[in-house]
Short mmCIF file of C-alpha atoms in Angstrom, two decimals:
data_model
loop_
_atom_site.label_atom_id
_atom_site.label_comp_id
_atom_site.label_asym_id
_atom_site.label_seq_id
_atom_site.Cartn_x
_atom_site.Cartn_y
_atom_site.Cartn_z
CA MET A 10 7.87 -20.06 -11.87
CA SER A 11 6.44 -16.69 -12.85
CA LYS A 12 5.04 -14.55 -10.05
CA ASN A 13 2.09 -12.21 -9.71
CA ILE A 14 2.24 -9.04 -7.60
CA LEU A 15 -0.64 -6.84 -6.52
CA THR A 16 -0.57 -3.46 -4.84
CA GLY A 17 -2.68 -0.35 -4.51
CA LEU A 18 -3.55 2.73 -2.50
CA GLN A 19 -6.91 4.09 -1.45
CA SER A 20 -8.22 7.16 -3.21
CA ASN A 21 -10.20 9.01 -0.56
CA SER A 22 -7.48 11.36 0.69
CA ASN A 23 -4.26 13.11 -0.24
CA LEU A 24 -1.23 10.85 -0.27
CA HIS A 25 1.90 11.74 1.62
CA ILE A 26 5.61 11.13 1.39
CA GLY A 27 5.30 8.06 3.60
CA ASN A 28 2.93 6.48 1.05
CA TYR A 29 5.46 7.22 -1.68
CA LEU A 30 8.47 5.84 0.19
CA GLY A 31 6.67 2.87 1.70
CA ALA A 32 4.49 1.80 -1.22
CA ILE A 33 4.93 3.65 -4.50
CA LYS A 34 8.73 3.75 -4.70
CA PRO A 35 9.17 0.03 -3.89
CA ILE A 36 6.63 -0.85 -6.59
CA ILE A 37 8.63 1.06 -9.20
CA LYS A 38 11.71 -0.94 -8.23
CA ILE A 39 9.74 -4.19 -8.39
CA GLN A 40 8.41 -3.35 -11.85
CA GLN A 41 11.93 -2.64 -13.06
CA SER A 42 13.05 -6.08 -11.88
CA LEU A 43 10.17 -8.13 -13.31
CA GLU A 44 11.25 -11.30 -15.07
CA SER A 45 9.65 -12.93 -18.11
CA GLY A 46 6.12 -14.08 -17.28
CA ASP A 47 5.78 -11.94 -14.15
CA LYS A 48 2.73 -9.68 -13.81
CA LEU A 49 2.20 -6.55 -11.72
CA TYR A 50 -1.39 -5.59 -10.87
CA MET A 51 -1.49 -1.94 -9.75
CA PHE A 52 -4.95 -0.78 -8.72
CA VAL A 53 -6.95 1.73 -6.71
CA PRO A 54 -9.26 -0.10 -4.26
CA ASP A 55 -11.95 2.56 -4.49
CA LEU A 56 -14.62 0.31 -2.95
CA HIS A 57 -12.58 0.28 0.25
CA SER A 58 -13.18 4.02 0.51
CA PHE A 59 -16.63 3.49 1.99
CA THR A 60 -15.47 1.66 5.11
CA LEU A 61 -15.19 5.10 6.76
CA PRO A 62 -17.00 8.38 5.99
CA THR A 63 -15.73 9.80 2.72
CA GLU A 64 -16.35 12.80 0.48
CA HIS A 65 -18.21 11.19 -2.40
CA SER A 66 -18.14 14.27 -4.62
CA THR A 67 -14.34 14.13 -4.89
CA LEU A 68 -13.78 10.38 -4.85
CA PHE A 69 -13.57 9.89 -8.61
CA ALA A 70 -11.19 12.81 -9.05
CA ASN A 71 -9.01 11.55 -6.21
CA THR A 72 -8.89 8.11 -7.81
CA MET A 73 -7.63 9.54 -11.07
CA SER A 74 -5.15 11.85 -9.33
CA ASN A 75 -3.66 9.07 -7.24
CA LEU A 76 -3.22 6.82 -10.27
CA LYS A 77 -1.26 9.60 -11.93
CA LEU A 78 1.16 9.50 -9.00
CA TYR A 79 2.39 6.07 -10.05
CA ILE A 80 3.06 7.23 -13.59
CA ALA A 81 4.83 10.33 -12.29
CA ALA A 82 6.94 8.12 -10.02
CA GLY A 83 8.15 6.14 -13.04
CA LEU A 84 5.79 3.18 -13.41
CA ASP A 85 6.07 1.93 -17.00
CA VAL A 86 2.40 1.66 -17.92
CA GLN A 87 3.32 0.75 -21.50
CA SER A 88 4.71 -2.57 -20.31
CA SER A 89 2.66 -5.66 -21.18
CA GLN A 90 3.43 -6.95 -17.68
CA VAL A 91 1.71 -4.06 -15.89
CA PHE A 92 -2.07 -3.89 -15.34
CA MET A 93 -3.42 -0.60 -13.94
CA PHE A 94 -7.11 -0.60 -13.00
CA ARG A 95 -9.85 0.59 -10.68
CA GLN A 96 -11.37 -1.97 -8.35
CA SER A 97 -14.97 -0.88 -8.89
CA PHE A 98 -14.63 -1.38 -12.65
CA ILE A 99 -14.11 -5.13 -12.11
CA PRO A 100 -17.42 -6.54 -10.71
CA ALA A 101 -15.73 -9.83 -9.77
CA HIS A 102 -14.18 -8.12 -6.72
CA SER A 103 -17.58 -7.52 -5.13
CA GLU A 104 -18.97 -10.99 -5.86
CA LEU A 105 -15.92 -12.86 -4.60
CA ALA A 106 -15.82 -10.64 -1.49
CA TRP A 107 -19.37 -11.74 -0.63
CA ILE A 108 -18.50 -15.39 -1.21
CA LEU A 109 -15.38 -15.17 0.95
CA SER A 110 -17.31 -13.42 3.73
CA CYS A 111 -19.57 -16.47 3.85
CA PHE A 112 -16.52 -18.63 4.62
CA SER A 113 -15.03 -16.18 7.14
CA TYR A 114 -15.62 -16.51 10.87
CA ILE A 115 -16.81 -13.72 13.17
CA GLY A 116 -13.95 -14.44 15.55
CA GLU A 117 -11.39 -13.94 12.78
CA MET A 118 -12.80 -10.54 11.90
CA GLU A 119 -13.07 -9.45 15.53
CA ARG A 120 -9.36 -10.08 16.01
CA MET A 121 -8.38 -7.60 13.29
CA THR A 122 -6.49 -4.80 15.05
CA GLN A 123 -7.24 -2.41 12.16
CA PHE A 124 -10.96 -2.78 12.86
CA LYS A 125 -10.47 -2.26 16.58
CA ALA A 126 -8.41 0.88 16.08
CA LYS A 127 -10.66 2.45 13.45
CA SER A 128 -13.91 1.56 15.19
CA GLN A 129 -12.69 3.16 18.42
CA SER A 130 -11.90 6.42 16.66
CA HIS A 131 -15.21 6.46 14.71
CA GLU A 132 -17.65 5.30 17.38
CA GLN A 133 -20.68 6.97 15.74
CA SER A 134 -20.13 5.56 12.28
CA ILE A 135 -19.04 1.95 12.56
CA THR A 136 -20.35 0.04 9.54
CA LEU A 137 -20.54 -3.59 8.51
CA GLY A 138 -18.19 -2.68 5.66
CA LEU A 139 -15.48 -1.63 8.11
CA PHE A 140 -15.87 -4.95 9.90
CA SER A 141 -15.88 -7.18 6.82
CA TYR A 142 -13.59 -5.37 4.39
CA PRO A 143 -10.71 -7.84 4.96
CA ALA A 144 -12.84 -10.25 2.89
CA LEU A 145 -12.83 -7.72 0.05
CA MET A 146 -9.07 -7.33 0.39
CA ALA A 147 -8.75 -11.11 0.20
CA ALA A 148 -10.84 -11.09 -2.98
CA ASP A 149 -8.56 -8.43 -4.48
CA ILE A 150 -5.58 -10.70 -3.94
CA LEU A 151 -7.02 -14.09 -4.81
CA LEU A 152 -8.70 -13.01 -8.05
CA TYR A 153 -5.30 -12.48 -9.67
CA ASN A 154 -3.49 -15.51 -8.24
CA CYS A 155 -1.09 -13.19 -6.45
CA ASP A 156 2.04 -14.41 -4.72
CA TYR A 157 3.26 -11.10 -3.37
CA ILE A 158 1.33 -8.16 -1.96
CA PRO A 159 3.63 -5.31 -0.91
CA VAL A 160 1.80 -3.76 2.05
CA GLY A 161 2.68 -2.15 5.34
CA SER A 162 3.02 -4.11 8.56
CA ASP A 163 -0.45 -2.88 9.61
CA GLN A 164 -1.87 -5.14 6.89
CA GLN A 165 -0.10 -8.30 8.03
CA GLN A 166 -3.22 -9.69 9.74
CA HIS A 167 -5.27 -9.15 6.61
CA LEU A 168 -2.72 -10.99 4.51
CA GLU A 169 -2.75 -13.89 6.96
CA LEU A 170 -6.55 -13.99 6.77
CA THR A 171 -6.30 -14.12 2.98
CA ARG A 172 -3.96 -17.11 3.21
CA ASN A 173 -6.31 -18.83 5.67
CA LEU A 174 -9.33 -18.32 3.42
CA ALA A 175 -7.47 -19.59 0.37
CA ILE A 176 -6.30 -22.70 2.21
CA ARG A 177 -9.76 -23.26 3.72
CA LEU A 178 -11.52 -23.22 0.35
CA ASN A 179 -8.74 -25.18 -1.35
CA ASN A 180 -9.24 -27.95 1.22
CA LYS A 181 -13.02 -27.83 0.92
CA PHE A 182 -13.01 -28.20 -2.86
CA THR A 183 -9.89 -30.28 -3.33
CA SER A 184 -11.84 -33.07 -5.07
CA LEU A 185 -12.92 -30.61 -7.78
CA TYR A 186 -9.64 -28.70 -8.03
CA PRO A 187 -6.76 -30.90 -6.83
CA GLU A 188 -4.31 -28.19 -7.88
CA GLY A 189 -6.13 -25.71 -5.63
CA LEU A 190 -9.05 -23.37 -6.17
CA PHE A 191 -6.81 -20.42 -5.29
CA ARG A 192 -3.10 -19.71 -5.37
CA VAL A 193 -2.04 -19.10 -1.75
CA PRO A 194 -0.02 -15.89 -1.23
CA LYS A 195 3.44 -16.18 0.28
CA VAL A 196 3.91 -15.94 4.05
CA TRP A 197 4.80 -12.59 5.63
CA LYS A 198 8.52 -13.34 5.93
CA GLU A 199 8.74 -14.13 2.23
CA GLN A 200 6.76 -10.98 1.43
CA LEU A 201 9.40 -8.88 3.18
CA GLU A 202 12.25 -10.78 1.55
CA PHE A 203 10.66 -10.15 -1.84
CA MET A 204 10.63 -6.45 -1.05
CA SER A 205 14.32 -6.72 -0.10
CA LEU A 206 13.50 -5.44 3.37
CA ARG A 207 14.07 -6.89 6.81
CA GLU A 208 11.17 -4.80 8.04
CA ALA A 209 8.43 -2.85 6.31
CA VAL A 210 9.07 0.87 5.81
CA LYS A 211 7.04 2.96 8.24
CA VAL A 212 7.60 6.70 8.03
CA ARG A 213 6.68 8.41 11.30
CA SER A 214 4.83 11.66 11.95
CA LEU A 215 7.16 14.67 12.14
CA SER A 216 5.25 16.11 15.08
CA ASN A 217 4.77 12.83 16.94
CA PRO A 218 7.34 10.20 15.91
CA LEU A 219 5.70 7.62 18.15
CA LYS A 220 3.01 7.13 15.50
CA LYS A 221 3.19 6.70 11.75
CA MET A 222 2.65 9.48 9.25
CA SER A 223 -1.01 9.28 8.31
CA LYS A 224 -3.35 10.54 5.57
CA SER A 225 -6.04 11.03 8.22
CA ASP A 226 -3.84 12.88 10.71
CA HIS A 227 -5.39 16.25 11.59
CA ASP A 228 -1.98 17.60 12.56
CA ILE A 229 -0.80 18.70 9.13
CA LYS A 230 2.58 19.75 10.53
CA GLY A 231 3.41 16.09 11.03
CA THR A 232 2.65 15.04 7.46
CA ILE A 233 4.36 15.93 4.19
CA TYR A 234 1.83 15.58 1.37
CA LEU A 235 2.95 14.91 -2.17
CA ASN A 236 1.25 18.13 -3.27
CA ASP A 237 2.88 20.26 -0.54
CA ASP A 238 4.86 23.27 -1.66
CA PRO A 239 8.55 22.26 -1.32
CA GLU A 240 9.21 25.25 0.94
CA ILE A 241 6.33 24.30 3.25
CA ALA A 242 7.64 20.73 3.41
CA SER A 243 11.09 22.05 4.35
CA LYS A 244 9.60 24.08 7.19
CA LYS A 245 7.74 21.06 8.52
CA ILE A 246 10.99 19.11 8.68
CA MET A 247 12.87 21.96 10.37
CA GLN A 248 10.13 21.97 13.03
CA ALA A 249 10.16 18.17 13.45
CA GLN A 250 10.09 16.84 17.01
CA THR A 251 13.36 15.28 18.15
CA ASP A 252 14.75 15.00 21.70
CA ASN A 253 17.24 16.55 24.11
CA LEU A 254 19.92 13.86 24.02
CA ALA A 255 22.19 16.00 21.79
CA SER A 256 23.63 12.96 20.03
CA ILE A 257 22.44 11.47 16.75
CA ASP A 258 21.95 7.71 16.59
CA TRP A 259 19.72 5.18 14.81
CA ASP A 260 17.50 4.19 17.74
CA TRP A 261 13.74 3.84 17.23
CA GLN A 262 13.10 3.26 20.92
CA ASN A 263 15.03 6.16 22.45
CA GLN A 264 15.34 8.56 19.49
CA PRO A 265 12.32 7.98 17.23
CA GLY A 266 12.33 11.54 15.86
CA ILE A 267 16.00 11.49 14.93
CA THR A 268 15.76 7.98 13.51
CA ASN A 269 12.77 9.01 11.41
CA LEU A 270 14.78 11.89 9.94
CA LEU A 271 17.67 9.55 9.15
CA GLN A 272 15.24 7.16 7.48
CA LEU A 273 13.81 9.97 5.34
CA LEU A 274 17.30 11.04 4.30
CA ILE A 275 18.26 7.49 3.31
CA LEU A 276 15.09 6.85 1.32
CA LEU A 277 14.85 10.24 -0.38
CA THR A 278 18.45 10.18 -1.56
CA ASP A 279 18.71 6.43 -2.31
CA SER A 280 21.72 6.31 0.00
CA ASP A 281 23.33 3.31 1.66
CA LYS A 282 21.71 2.93 5.08
CA SER A 283 24.83 1.93 7.00
CA SER A 284 26.89 4.73 5.46
CA VAL A 285 24.36 7.41 6.40
CA ILE A 286 23.98 6.11 9.94
CA GLU A 287 27.74 5.97 10.42
CA TYR A 288 28.26 9.48 9.03
CA TRP A 289 25.76 11.07 11.39
CA ARG A 290 26.38 8.90 14.48
CA GLY A 291 27.47 10.97 17.48
CA LYS A 292 26.99 14.37 15.83
CA THR A 293 25.30 16.84 18.15
CA ARG A 294 23.75 19.45 15.86
CA TYR A 295 20.24 18.31 15.10
CA GLY A 296 19.68 21.41 12.96
CA GLU A 297 22.27 20.22 10.46
CA LEU A 298 20.48 16.90 10.03
CA LYS A 299 17.12 18.63 9.67
CA HIS A 300 18.56 20.97 7.04
CA GLU A 301 19.97 18.04 5.06
CA VAL A 302 16.63 16.21 5.17
CA SER A 303 14.63 19.33 4.29
CA GLU A 304 16.80 19.93 1.21
CA ALA A 305 16.37 16.33 0.10
CA ALA A 306 12.59 16.56 0.55
CA ALA A 307 12.35 19.85 -1.35
CA LYS A 308 14.37 18.47 -4.28
CA PHE A 309 12.27 15.34 -4.37
CA LEU A 310 8.94 17.23 -4.32
CA THR A 311 10.06 19.70 -6.99
CA ARG A 312 11.09 16.90 -9.34
CA PHE A 313 8.07 14.72 -8.57
CA GLN A 314 5.53 17.50 -9.00
CA GLN A 315 7.07 18.42 -12.35
CA ASN A 316 6.74 14.82 -13.53
CA LEU A 317 3.14 14.76 -12.30
CA SER A 318 2.23 17.86 -14.31
CA ASN A 319 3.34 16.04 -17.45
CA VAL A 320 0.88 13.15 -17.01
CA SER A 321 -2.21 13.86 -19.13
CA ASN A 322 -5.78 12.69 -18.54
CA GLU A 323 -5.79 11.14 -22.01
CA GLN A 324 -2.72 9.05 -21.20
CA LEU A 325 -4.26 7.83 -17.95
CA ILE A 326 -7.65 6.95 -19.45
CA ASN A 327 -6.03 5.00 -22.28
CA THR A 328 -3.89 3.13 -19.76
CA LEU A 329 -6.95 2.28 -17.65
CA ASN A 330 -9.00 1.07 -20.61
CA ILE A 331 -6.28 -1.41 -21.54
CA GLY A 332 -5.48 -2.47 -17.98
CA GLU A 333 -9.09 -2.95 -16.92
CA ALA A 334 -9.89 -5.09 -19.94
CA GLN A 335 -6.94 -7.36 -19.14
CA ALA A 336 -7.64 -7.45 -15.40
CA ARG A 337 -11.33 -8.18 -15.97
CA LYS A 338 -10.44 -11.22 -18.08
CA VAL A 339 -8.18 -12.71 -15.39
CA ALA A 340 -10.60 -11.91 -12.54
CA ASN A 341 -13.56 -13.44 -14.36
CA GLN A 342 -11.64 -16.65 -15.01
CA THR A 343 -10.91 -17.02 -11.29
CA LEU A 344 -14.47 -16.16 -10.31
CA LEU A 345 -15.87 -18.74 -12.73
CA LYS A 346 -13.80 -21.47 -11.04
CA VAL A 347 -15.26 -20.43 -7.68
CA GLN A 348 -18.80 -20.27 -9.06
CA LYS A 349 -18.45 -23.79 -10.45
CA ALA A 350 -17.08 -25.11 -7.15
CA LEU A 351 -19.98 -23.57 -5.22
CA GLY A 352 -22.61 -24.91 -7.62
CA LEU A 353 -23.52 -21.51 -9.05
CA ARG A 354 -22.41 -22.60 -12.51
CA GLU A 355 -22.37 -25.97 -14.22
CA PHE A 356 -19.07 -27.75 -13.59
#
């Protein structure tokens, strides 16, 4: 059976190396392994940008810039199996999000840890959109009959909510659509297996390895942005927080800083994980490891930024025009089924 995959990144801030390694790079590998009939929906969820305060004057430009990152990373946008689009250009996302919110329970939304964390850090600007945006994320997924949604572990709850909503509406309207109103996404374990990972990639902050590298982190020393000068990125790595154990080992609990550096080295160089861990295990000179990682990061950024400079606005706009026309057709077909089930359209 053919499979549908959907993924995307927000456009309201600069993306960093953790976004590339955890989301963009895996998508390139997935696209390269697509089988006949498979479809990859790659989009920018620009409507999600308003859940927290954003700079509206730069949003459109950021959207276009971030889409270019995928092309620079190697996404084959000429493939008939790839659909690149902007969420706000497909009105079905907004309508289905409203419909799904009417079948979502307050208790479900209140349990979302993402809402709790973000609302606590933005006490003066908590909006209804921040509370209910998991319904919009569910609409993004269900519109395209997606099986797999490569996301970080922080989105696991939202994926589970999407499954619950799909099952809930399938059961409610089973007499009209015995085959199911929606295709239900795969469970979390199968999502990770599809990504060929035992756990989702989570790159940590260089200055505080107890938390993940973040686009919204005010400590710029802890984050390597994709537009960082390679030399600046190297300096950030050389200043990365480690520990005083004087022995390198892969140990997230006791050596998160060292383990984060090893992870970066493995992912940036496409090296075998076990081989890298074994090579560095027991070595005492942290500076040598930092130097190795800093060189790998500098080489990566130099190559990536060169590729990015070769992506033209004309190429991107042409890609979007084609992708959005195709995505709109699929999304509207799904929405029409829902409208008929709800009595909004004649069945």
